[in-house]
Tab-separated table of C-alpha atoms in Angstrom:
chain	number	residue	atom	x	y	z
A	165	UNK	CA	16.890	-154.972	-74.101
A	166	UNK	CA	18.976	-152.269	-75.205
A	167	UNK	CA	22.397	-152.998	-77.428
A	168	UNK	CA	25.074	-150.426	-76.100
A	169	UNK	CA	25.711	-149.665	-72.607
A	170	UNK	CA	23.735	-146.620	-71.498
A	171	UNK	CA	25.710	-143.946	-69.418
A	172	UNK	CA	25.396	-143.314	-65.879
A	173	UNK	CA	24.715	-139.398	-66.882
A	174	UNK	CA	22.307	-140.063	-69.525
A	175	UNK	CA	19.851	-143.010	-66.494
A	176	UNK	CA	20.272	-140.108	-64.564
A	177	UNK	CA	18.598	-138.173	-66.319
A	178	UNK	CA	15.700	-140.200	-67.765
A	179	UNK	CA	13.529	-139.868	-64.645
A	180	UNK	CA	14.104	-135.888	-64.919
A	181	UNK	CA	12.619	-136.458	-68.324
A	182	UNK	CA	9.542	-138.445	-67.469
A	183	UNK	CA	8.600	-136.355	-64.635
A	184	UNK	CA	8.608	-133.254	-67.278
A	185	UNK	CA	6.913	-135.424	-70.091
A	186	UNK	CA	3.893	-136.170	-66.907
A	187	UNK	CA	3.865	-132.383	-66.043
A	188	UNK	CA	3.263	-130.963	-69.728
A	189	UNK	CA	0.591	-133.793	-70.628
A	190	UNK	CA	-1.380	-132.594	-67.791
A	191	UNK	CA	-0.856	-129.636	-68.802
A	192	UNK	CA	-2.026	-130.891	-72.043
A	193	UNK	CA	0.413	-130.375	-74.171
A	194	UNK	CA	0.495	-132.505	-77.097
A	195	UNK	CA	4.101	-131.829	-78.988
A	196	UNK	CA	7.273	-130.802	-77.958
A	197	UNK	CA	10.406	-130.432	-80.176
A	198	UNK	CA	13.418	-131.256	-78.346
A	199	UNK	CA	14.469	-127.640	-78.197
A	200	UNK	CA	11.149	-126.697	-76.425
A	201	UNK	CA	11.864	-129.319	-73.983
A	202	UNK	CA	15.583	-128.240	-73.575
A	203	UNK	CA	14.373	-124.708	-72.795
A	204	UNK	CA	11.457	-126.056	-70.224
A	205	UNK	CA	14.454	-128.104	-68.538
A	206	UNK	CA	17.344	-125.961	-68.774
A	207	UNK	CA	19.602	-128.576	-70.996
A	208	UNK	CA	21.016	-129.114	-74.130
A	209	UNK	CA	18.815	-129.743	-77.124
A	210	UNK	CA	21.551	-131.928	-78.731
A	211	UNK	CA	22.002	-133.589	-75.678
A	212	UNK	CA	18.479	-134.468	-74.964
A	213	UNK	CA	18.003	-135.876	-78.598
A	214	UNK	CA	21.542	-137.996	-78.187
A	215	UNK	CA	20.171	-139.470	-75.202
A	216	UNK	CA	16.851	-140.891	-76.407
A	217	UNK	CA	18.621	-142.399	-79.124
A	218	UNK	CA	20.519	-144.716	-76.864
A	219	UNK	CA	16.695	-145.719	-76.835
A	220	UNK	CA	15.110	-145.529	-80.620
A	221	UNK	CA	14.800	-141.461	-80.585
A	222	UNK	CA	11.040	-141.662	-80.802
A	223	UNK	CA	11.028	-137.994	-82.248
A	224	UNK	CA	11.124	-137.032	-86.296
A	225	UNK	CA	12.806	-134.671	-87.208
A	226	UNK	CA	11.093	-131.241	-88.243
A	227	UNK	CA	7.961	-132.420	-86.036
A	228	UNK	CA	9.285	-133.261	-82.717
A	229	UNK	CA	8.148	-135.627	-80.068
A	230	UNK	CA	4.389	-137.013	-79.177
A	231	UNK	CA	4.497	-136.360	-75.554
A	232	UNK	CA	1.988	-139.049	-74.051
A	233	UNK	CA	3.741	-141.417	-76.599
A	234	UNK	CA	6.847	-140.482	-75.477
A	235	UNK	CA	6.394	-140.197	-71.987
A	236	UNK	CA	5.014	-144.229	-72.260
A	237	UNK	CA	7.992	-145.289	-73.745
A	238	UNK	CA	10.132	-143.374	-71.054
A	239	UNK	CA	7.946	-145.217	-68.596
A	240	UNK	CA	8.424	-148.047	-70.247
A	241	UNK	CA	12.405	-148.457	-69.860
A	242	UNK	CA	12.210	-147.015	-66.542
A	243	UNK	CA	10.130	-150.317	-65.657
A	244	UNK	CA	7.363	-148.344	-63.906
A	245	UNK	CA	4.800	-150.381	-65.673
A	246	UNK	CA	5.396	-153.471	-63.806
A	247	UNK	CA	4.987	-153.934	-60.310
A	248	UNK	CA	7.794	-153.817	-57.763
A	249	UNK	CA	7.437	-155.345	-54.073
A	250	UNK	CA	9.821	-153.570	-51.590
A	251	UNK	CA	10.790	-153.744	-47.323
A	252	UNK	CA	12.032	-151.495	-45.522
A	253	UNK	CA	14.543	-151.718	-43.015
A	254	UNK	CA	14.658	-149.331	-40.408
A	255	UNK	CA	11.113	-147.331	-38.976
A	256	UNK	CA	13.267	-143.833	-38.066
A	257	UNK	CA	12.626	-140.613	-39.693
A	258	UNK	CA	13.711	-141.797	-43.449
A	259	UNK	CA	11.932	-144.947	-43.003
A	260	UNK	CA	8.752	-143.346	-42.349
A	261	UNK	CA	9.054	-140.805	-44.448
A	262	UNK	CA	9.750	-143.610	-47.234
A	263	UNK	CA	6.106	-145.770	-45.843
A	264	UNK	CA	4.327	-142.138	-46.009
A	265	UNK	CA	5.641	-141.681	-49.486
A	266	UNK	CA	2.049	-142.433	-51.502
A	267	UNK	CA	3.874	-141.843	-55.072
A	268	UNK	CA	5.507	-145.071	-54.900
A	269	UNK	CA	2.663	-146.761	-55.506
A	270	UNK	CA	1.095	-145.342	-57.752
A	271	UNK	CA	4.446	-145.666	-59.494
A	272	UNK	CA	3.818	-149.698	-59.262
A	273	UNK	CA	6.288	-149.536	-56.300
A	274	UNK	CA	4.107	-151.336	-53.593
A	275	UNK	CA	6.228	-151.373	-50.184
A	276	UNK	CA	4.403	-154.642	-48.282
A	277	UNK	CA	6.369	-155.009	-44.722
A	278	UNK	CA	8.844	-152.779	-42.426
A	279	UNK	CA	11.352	-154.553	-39.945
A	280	UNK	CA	12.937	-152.476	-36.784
A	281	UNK	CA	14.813	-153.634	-33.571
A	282	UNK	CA	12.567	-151.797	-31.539
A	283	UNK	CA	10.133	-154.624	-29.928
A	284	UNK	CA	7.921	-151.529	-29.170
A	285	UNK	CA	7.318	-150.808	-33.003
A	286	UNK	CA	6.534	-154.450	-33.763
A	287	UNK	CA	3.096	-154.697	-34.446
A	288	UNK	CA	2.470	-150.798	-34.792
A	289	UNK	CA	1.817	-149.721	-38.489
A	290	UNK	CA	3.317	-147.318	-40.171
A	291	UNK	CA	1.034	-145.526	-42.569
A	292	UNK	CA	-0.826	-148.807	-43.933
A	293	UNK	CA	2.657	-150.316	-43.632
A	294	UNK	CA	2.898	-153.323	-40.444
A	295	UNK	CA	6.421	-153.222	-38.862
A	296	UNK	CA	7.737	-156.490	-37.868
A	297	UNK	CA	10.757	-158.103	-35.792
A	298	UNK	CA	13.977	-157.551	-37.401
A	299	UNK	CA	14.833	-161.426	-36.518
A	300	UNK	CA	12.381	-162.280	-38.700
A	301	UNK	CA	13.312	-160.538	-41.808
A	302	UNK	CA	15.373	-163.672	-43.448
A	303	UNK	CA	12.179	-165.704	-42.873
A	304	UNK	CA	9.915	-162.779	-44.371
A	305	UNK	CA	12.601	-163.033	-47.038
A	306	UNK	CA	12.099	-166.774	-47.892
A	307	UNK	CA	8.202	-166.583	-47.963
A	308	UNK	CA	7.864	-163.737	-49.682
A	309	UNK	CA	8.609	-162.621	-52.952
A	310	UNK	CA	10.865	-158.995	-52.997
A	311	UNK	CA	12.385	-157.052	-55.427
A	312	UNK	CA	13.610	-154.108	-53.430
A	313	UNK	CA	15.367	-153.869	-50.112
A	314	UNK	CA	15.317	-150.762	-48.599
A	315	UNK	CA	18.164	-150.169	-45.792
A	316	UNK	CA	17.541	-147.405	-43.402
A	317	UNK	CA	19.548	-147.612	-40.805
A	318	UNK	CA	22.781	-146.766	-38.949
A	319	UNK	CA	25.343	-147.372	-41.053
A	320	UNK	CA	26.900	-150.041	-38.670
A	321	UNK	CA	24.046	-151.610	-39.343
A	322	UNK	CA	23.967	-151.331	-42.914
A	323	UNK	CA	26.063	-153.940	-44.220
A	324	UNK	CA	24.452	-156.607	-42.338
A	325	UNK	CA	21.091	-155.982	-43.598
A	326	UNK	CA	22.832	-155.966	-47.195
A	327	UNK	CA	23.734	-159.331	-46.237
A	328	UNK	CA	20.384	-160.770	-45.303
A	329	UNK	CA	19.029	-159.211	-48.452
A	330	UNK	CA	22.114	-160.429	-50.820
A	331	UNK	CA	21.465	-164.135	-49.095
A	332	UNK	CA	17.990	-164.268	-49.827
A	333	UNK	CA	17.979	-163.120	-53.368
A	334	UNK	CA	16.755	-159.376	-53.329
A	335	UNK	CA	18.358	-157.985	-56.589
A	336	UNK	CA	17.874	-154.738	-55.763
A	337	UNK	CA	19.282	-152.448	-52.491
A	338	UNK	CA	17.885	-149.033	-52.202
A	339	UNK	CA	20.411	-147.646	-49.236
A	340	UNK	CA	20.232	-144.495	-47.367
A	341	UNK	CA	22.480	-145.562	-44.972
A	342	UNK	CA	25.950	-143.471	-45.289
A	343	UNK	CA	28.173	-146.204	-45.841
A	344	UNK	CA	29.068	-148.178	-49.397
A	345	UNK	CA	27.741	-151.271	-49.241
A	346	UNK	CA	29.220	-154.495	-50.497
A	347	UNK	CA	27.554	-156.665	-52.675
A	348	UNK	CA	27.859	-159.265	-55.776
A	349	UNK	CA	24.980	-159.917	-58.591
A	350	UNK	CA	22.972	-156.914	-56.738
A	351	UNK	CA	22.166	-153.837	-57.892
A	352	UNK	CA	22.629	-151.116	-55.405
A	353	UNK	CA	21.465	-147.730	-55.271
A	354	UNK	CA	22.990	-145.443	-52.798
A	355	UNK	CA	21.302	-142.018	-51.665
A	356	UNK	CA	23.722	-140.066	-50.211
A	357	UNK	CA	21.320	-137.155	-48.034
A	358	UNK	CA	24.534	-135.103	-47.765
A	359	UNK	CA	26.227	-134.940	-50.662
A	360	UNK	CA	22.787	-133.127	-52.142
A	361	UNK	CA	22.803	-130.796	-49.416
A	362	UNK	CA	26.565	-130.374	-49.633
A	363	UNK	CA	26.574	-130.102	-53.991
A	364	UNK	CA	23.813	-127.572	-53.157
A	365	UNK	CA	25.877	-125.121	-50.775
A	366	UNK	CA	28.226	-125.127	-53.310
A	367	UNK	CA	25.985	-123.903	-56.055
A	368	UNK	CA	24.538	-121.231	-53.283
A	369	UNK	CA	28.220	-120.473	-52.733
A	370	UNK	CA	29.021	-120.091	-56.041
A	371	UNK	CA	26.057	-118.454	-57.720
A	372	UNK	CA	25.051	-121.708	-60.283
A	373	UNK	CA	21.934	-121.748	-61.100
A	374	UNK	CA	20.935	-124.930	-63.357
């Protein structure tokens, strides 16, 4: 458990580092020093080494950072070493795109049912994924045992599937619907399709170039 309250900025970009740490052991690449991995990622040396110590640092200094060690211990706090059960709500284009998505799994995130409206869905599978009657996700809920719950729907919809989850003791909403959800003792993580599209006119617009 760590002591101090870690910055939004500094979770966001902790994925960004273990997705680089992956990419240079396959390339196998032993050691980094933090300003080689600055200059591979287009930040701040200083920075990077400020945020791992919010974690322990796991670098010395003068010999730089273990990358297969390091990119464990980034795993590690990430939580991608234990396995995560997840639904998803909603079997339109995001939804499927989500079932399709084979990374999750091998991440530990295994996604085990889908729920639509759409009585012609029910019973179809969706990748290896079966989709099931919406009406039936509180019971799914009370059987089964699931960490994530994954809204994709309209947002009108949205709130109401939040609530089901919320009820039923989901701790975790992944939502791709465009609305804020409201919740209590539930983590929520909102994907917002076009503010990225929208921050990356901008940078088009304006010539920024990360």
């Amino acid at each position: 458990m760590i002591s101090r309250r870690v910055p939004e900025a500094v979770i966001r970009r902790l994925p960004k580092y273990y997705a680089k740490l992956c990419e240079l052991e396959a390339q196998g690449v032993i050691r980094i020093s933090s300003m080689q991995l600055s200059q591979k990622m287009g930040l701040n040396a200083s920075q990077i080494r400020q945020d791992l110590n919010y974690f322990g640092g796991f670098g010395q200094q003068g010999y730089g950072y273990i990358v297969e060690n390091l990119r464990e211990n980034l795993g590690d706090i990430l939580g991608l070493f234990k396995s995560r059960t997840m639904v998803i709500v909603g079997c339109g284009n995001i939804g499927c795109a989500l079932a399709n998505y084979s990374d999750f799994a091998r991440c530990g995130f295994s996604i085990i049912k889908m729920f639509d409206k759409n009585k012609n869905l029910v019973g179809e599978k969706i990748g290896d994924i079966q989709v099931e009657d919406i009406d039936f996700l509180g019971e799914f809920l009370s059987k089964n045992k699931v960490d994530i719950g994954v809204i994709a729907v309209p947002k009108q919809c949205a709130q109401s599937i939040a609530d089901i989850f919320i009820q039923k003791g989901v701790k975790g909403i992944w939502n791709f619907a465009p609305v804020d959800i409201e919740a209590k003792d539930t983590v929520i993580e909102d994907v917002r399709l076009n503010d990225s599209l929208f921050a990356l006119n901008y940078k088009m617009i304006n010539e920024i170039y990360d």
